[in-house]
Protein backbone atom coordinates (compact mmCIF):
# COMPACT_ATOMS: atom_id res chain seq x y z
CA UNK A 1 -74.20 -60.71 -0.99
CA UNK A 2 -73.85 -63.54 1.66
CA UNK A 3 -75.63 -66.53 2.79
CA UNK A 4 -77.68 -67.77 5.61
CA UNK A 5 -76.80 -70.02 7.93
CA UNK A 6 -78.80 -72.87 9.88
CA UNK A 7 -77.97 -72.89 13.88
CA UNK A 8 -75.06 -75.50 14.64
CA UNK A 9 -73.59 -75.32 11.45
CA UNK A 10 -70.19 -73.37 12.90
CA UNK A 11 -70.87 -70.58 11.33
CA UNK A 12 -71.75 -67.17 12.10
CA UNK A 13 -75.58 -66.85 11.67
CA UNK A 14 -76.86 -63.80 9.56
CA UNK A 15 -75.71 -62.49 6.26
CA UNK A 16 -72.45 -60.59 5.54
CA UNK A 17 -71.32 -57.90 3.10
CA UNK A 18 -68.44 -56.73 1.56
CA UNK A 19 -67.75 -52.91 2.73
CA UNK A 20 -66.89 -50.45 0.03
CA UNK A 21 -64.14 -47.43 1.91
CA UNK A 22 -64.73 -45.23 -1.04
CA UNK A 23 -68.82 -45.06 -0.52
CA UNK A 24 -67.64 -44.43 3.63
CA UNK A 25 -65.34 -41.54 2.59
CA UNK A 26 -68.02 -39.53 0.25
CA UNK A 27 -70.52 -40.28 2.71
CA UNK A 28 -68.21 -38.56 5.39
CA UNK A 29 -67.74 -36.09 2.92
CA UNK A 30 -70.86 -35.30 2.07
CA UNK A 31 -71.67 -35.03 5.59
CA UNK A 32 -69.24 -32.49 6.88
CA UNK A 33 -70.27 -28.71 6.25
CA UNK A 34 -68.46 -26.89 3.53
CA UNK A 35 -65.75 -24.30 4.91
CA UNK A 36 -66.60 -20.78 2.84
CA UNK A 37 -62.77 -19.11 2.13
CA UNK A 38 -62.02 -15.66 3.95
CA UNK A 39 -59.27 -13.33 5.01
CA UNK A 40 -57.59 -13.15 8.27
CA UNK A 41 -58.28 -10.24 9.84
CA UNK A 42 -56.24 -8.37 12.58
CA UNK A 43 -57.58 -6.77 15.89
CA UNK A 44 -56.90 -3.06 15.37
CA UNK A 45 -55.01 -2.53 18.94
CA UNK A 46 -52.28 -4.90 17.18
CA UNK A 47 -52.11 -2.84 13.64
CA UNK A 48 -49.13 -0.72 15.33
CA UNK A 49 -47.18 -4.14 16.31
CA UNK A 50 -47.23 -5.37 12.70
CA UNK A 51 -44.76 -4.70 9.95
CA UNK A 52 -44.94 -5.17 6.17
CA UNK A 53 -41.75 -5.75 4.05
CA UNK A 54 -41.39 -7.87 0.84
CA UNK A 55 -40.68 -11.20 0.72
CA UNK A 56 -37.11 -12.23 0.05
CA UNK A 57 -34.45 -14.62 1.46
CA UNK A 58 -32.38 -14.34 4.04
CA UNK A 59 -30.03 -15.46 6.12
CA UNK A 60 -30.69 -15.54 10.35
CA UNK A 61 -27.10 -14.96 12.27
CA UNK A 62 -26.63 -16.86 15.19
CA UNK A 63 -25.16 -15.60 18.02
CA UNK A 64 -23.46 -17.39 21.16
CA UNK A 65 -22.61 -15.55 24.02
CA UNK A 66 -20.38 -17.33 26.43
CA UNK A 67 -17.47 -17.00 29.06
CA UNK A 68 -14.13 -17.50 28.13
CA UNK A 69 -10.32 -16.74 29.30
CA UNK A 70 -7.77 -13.88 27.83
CA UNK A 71 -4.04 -15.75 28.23
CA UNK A 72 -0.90 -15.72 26.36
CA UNK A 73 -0.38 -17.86 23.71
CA UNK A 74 1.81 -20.38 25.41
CA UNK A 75 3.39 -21.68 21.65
CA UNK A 76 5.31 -18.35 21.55
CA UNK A 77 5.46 -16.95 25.36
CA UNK A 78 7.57 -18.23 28.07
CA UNK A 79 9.08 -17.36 31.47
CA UNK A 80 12.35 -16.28 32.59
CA UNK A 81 13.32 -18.09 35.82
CA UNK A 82 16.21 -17.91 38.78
CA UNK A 83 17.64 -20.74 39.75
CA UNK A 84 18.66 -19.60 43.20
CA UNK A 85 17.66 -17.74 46.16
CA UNK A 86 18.39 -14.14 46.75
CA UNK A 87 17.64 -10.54 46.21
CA UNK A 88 17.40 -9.24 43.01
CA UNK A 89 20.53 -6.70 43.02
CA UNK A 90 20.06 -5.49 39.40
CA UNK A 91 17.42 -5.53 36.80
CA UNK A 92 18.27 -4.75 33.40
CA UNK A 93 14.83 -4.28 31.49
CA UNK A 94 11.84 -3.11 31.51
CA UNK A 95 8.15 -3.48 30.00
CA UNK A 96 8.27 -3.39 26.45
CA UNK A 97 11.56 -3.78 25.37
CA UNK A 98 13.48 -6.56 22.72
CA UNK A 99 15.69 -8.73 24.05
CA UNK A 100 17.65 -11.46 22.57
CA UNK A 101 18.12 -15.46 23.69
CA UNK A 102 20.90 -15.66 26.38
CA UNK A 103 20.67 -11.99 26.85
CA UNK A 104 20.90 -11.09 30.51
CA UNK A 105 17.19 -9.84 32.39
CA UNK A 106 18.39 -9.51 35.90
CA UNK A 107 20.68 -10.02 38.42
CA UNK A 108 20.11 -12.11 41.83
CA UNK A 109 22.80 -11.86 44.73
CA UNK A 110 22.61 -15.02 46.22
CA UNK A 111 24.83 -17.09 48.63
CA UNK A 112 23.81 -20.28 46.59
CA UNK A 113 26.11 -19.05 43.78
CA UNK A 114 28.83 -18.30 46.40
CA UNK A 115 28.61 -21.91 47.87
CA UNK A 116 28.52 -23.65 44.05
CA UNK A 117 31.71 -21.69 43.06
CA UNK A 118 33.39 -22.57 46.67
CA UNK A 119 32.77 -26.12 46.46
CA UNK A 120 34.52 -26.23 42.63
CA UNK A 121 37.14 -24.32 43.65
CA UNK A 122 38.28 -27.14 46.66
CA UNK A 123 37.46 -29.77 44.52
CA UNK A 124 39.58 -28.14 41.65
CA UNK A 125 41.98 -27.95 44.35
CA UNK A 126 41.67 -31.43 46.07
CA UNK A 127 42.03 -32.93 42.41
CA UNK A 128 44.75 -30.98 41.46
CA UNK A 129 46.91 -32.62 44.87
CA UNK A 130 45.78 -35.93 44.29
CA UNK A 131 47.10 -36.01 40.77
CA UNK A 132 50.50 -35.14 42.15
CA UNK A 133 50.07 -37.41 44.66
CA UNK A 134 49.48 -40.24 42.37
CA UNK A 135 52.35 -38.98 40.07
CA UNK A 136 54.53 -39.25 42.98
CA UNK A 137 53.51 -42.78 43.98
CA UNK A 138 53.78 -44.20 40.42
CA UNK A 139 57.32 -43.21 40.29
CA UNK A 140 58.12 -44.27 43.94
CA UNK A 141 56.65 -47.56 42.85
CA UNK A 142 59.02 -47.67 39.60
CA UNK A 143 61.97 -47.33 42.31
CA UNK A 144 60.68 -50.38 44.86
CA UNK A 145 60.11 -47.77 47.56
CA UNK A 146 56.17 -47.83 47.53
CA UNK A 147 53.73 -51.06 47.35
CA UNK A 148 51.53 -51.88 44.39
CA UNK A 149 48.08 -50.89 47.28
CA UNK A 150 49.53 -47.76 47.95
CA UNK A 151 49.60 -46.49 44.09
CA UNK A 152 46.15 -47.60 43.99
CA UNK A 153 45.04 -46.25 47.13
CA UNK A 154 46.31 -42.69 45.47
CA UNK A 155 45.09 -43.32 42.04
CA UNK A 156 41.89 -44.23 43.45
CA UNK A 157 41.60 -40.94 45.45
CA UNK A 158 42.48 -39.12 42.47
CA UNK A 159 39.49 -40.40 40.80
CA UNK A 160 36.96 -39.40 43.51
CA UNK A 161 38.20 -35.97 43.52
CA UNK A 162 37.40 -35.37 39.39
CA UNK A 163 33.98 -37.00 40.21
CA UNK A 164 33.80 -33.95 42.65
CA UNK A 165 35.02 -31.51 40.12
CA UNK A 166 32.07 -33.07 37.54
CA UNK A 167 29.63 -33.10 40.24
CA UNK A 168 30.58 -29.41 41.37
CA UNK A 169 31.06 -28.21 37.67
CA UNK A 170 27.39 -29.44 37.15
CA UNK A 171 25.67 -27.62 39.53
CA UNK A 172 27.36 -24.12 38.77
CA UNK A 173 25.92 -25.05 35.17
CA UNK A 174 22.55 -25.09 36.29
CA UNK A 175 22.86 -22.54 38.11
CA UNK A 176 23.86 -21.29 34.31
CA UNK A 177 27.62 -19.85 35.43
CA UNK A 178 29.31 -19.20 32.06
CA UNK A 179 32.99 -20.67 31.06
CA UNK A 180 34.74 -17.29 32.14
CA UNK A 181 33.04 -17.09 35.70
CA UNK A 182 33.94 -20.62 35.57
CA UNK A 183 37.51 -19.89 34.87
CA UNK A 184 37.87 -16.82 37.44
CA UNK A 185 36.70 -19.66 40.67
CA UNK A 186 39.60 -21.94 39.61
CA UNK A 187 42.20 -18.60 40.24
CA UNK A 188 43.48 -18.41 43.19
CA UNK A 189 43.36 -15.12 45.09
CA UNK A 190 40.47 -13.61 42.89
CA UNK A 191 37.24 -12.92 44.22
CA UNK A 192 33.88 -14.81 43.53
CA UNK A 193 30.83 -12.43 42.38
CA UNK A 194 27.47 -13.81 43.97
CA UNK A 195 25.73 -12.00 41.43
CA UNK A 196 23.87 -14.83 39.01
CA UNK A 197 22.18 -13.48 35.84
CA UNK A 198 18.69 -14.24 34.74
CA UNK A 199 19.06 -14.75 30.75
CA UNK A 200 15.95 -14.56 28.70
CA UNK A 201 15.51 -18.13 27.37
CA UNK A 202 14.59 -16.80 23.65
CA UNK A 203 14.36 -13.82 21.98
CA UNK A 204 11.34 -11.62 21.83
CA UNK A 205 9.72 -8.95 23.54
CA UNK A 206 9.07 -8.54 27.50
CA UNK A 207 5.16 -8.79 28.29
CA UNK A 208 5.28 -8.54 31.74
CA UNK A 209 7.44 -8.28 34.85
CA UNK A 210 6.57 -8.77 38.21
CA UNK A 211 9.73 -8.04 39.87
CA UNK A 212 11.51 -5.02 41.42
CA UNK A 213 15.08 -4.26 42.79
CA UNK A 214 15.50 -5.79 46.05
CA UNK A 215 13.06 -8.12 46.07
CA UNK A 216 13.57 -11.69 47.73
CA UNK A 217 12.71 -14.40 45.08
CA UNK A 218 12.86 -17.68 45.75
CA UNK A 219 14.46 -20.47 42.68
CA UNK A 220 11.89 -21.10 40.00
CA UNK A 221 9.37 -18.40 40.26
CA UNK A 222 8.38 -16.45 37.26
CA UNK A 223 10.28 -12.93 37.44
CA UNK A 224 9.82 -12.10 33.58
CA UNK A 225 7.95 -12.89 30.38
């Protein structure tokens, strides 16, 4: 269907038709050649590659291969450390065996722990005279024979010598010096051991131990686990 135009008239001159795109598709149908079913057939140098099984499901497992690290669980391992320099005079465990929190892994002669219980002991000492001092002051003051500065001046010495004794008393805890060796540096006459004793800081079993008797360490290296 359509019309036809006259030259000038603004529009396109010649007829036009509608288009029908189920006509095109049969056409194209019509005009492609019929495919004729068949069986695939294999080559019979690949018969001996091939495999027949029945069909069923399954499941394909996926595997991932990759690097990794073997370590200790760090939640429930830990490391037993010195806090001072020195040989290691005694060792008290080895590979393999239970130990308890606290309980004593090694010993480590060192001259640290000699120092740290020398300079308690004077201080012990140096606060020990300056408390009589000051007791001896306060009462000369009661009597008129001393001036108020002086009592000060002692009582003020006094107090510099226990912030020795704190300062002192702190660093032989560190160094983890229990109450008893504690007690034998403020005797007189009595002999300081430089032996300092590596505790195990909880209880478990030892994993490894890279020490031996005689061996220089140096404070805060690992010497047990």
């Amino acid at each position: 269907m359509g019309r036809y135009c006259s030259p000038g008239s603004g529009l396109f001159p010649g007829r036009l038709h509608a288009s029908n795109p189920d006509q095109a598709e049969s056409k194209s149908a019509a005009a492609a050649p019929a495919t004729e079913p068949g069986l695939f057939k294999v080559a019979p140098d690949q018969l001996a590659h091939l495999k027949i099984a029945k069909v069923a499901k399954t499941s394909w497992p996926v595997a991932i291969r990759t690097t990794g690290t073997v370590d200790w669980d760090a939640d429930h391992t830990t490391q037993a450390i010195t806090q001072v320099n020195g040989p290691i005079s005694r060792i008290l465990v080895d590979f393999g065996a239970q130990v308890s929190k606290d309980q004593p892994l090694l010993y480590v002669s060192s001259p640290d722990v000699a120092a740290a219980m020398s300079a308690y002991r004077k201080a012990r000492n140096r606060e020990v005279l300056n408390k009589r001092i000051v007791d001896r002051t306060k009462d000369l003051l009661e009597h008129g024979s001393v001036a108020q500065k002086d009592y000060e001046s002692a009582e003020a010495d006094y107090n510099d010598a226990s912030t020795d004794v704190q300062s002192s008393l702190q660093v032989l805890k560190i160094f983890g010096i229990t109450a008893t060796e504690i007690e034998q540096a403020e005797r007189q006459g009595t002999s300081i051991s430089t032996e300092l004793a590596v505790r195990s800081p909880i209880a478990g079993t030892i994993v490894q131990k890279l020490v031996s008797p005689g061996m220089v360490i140096q404070a805060d290296p690992p010497s047990a686990s």
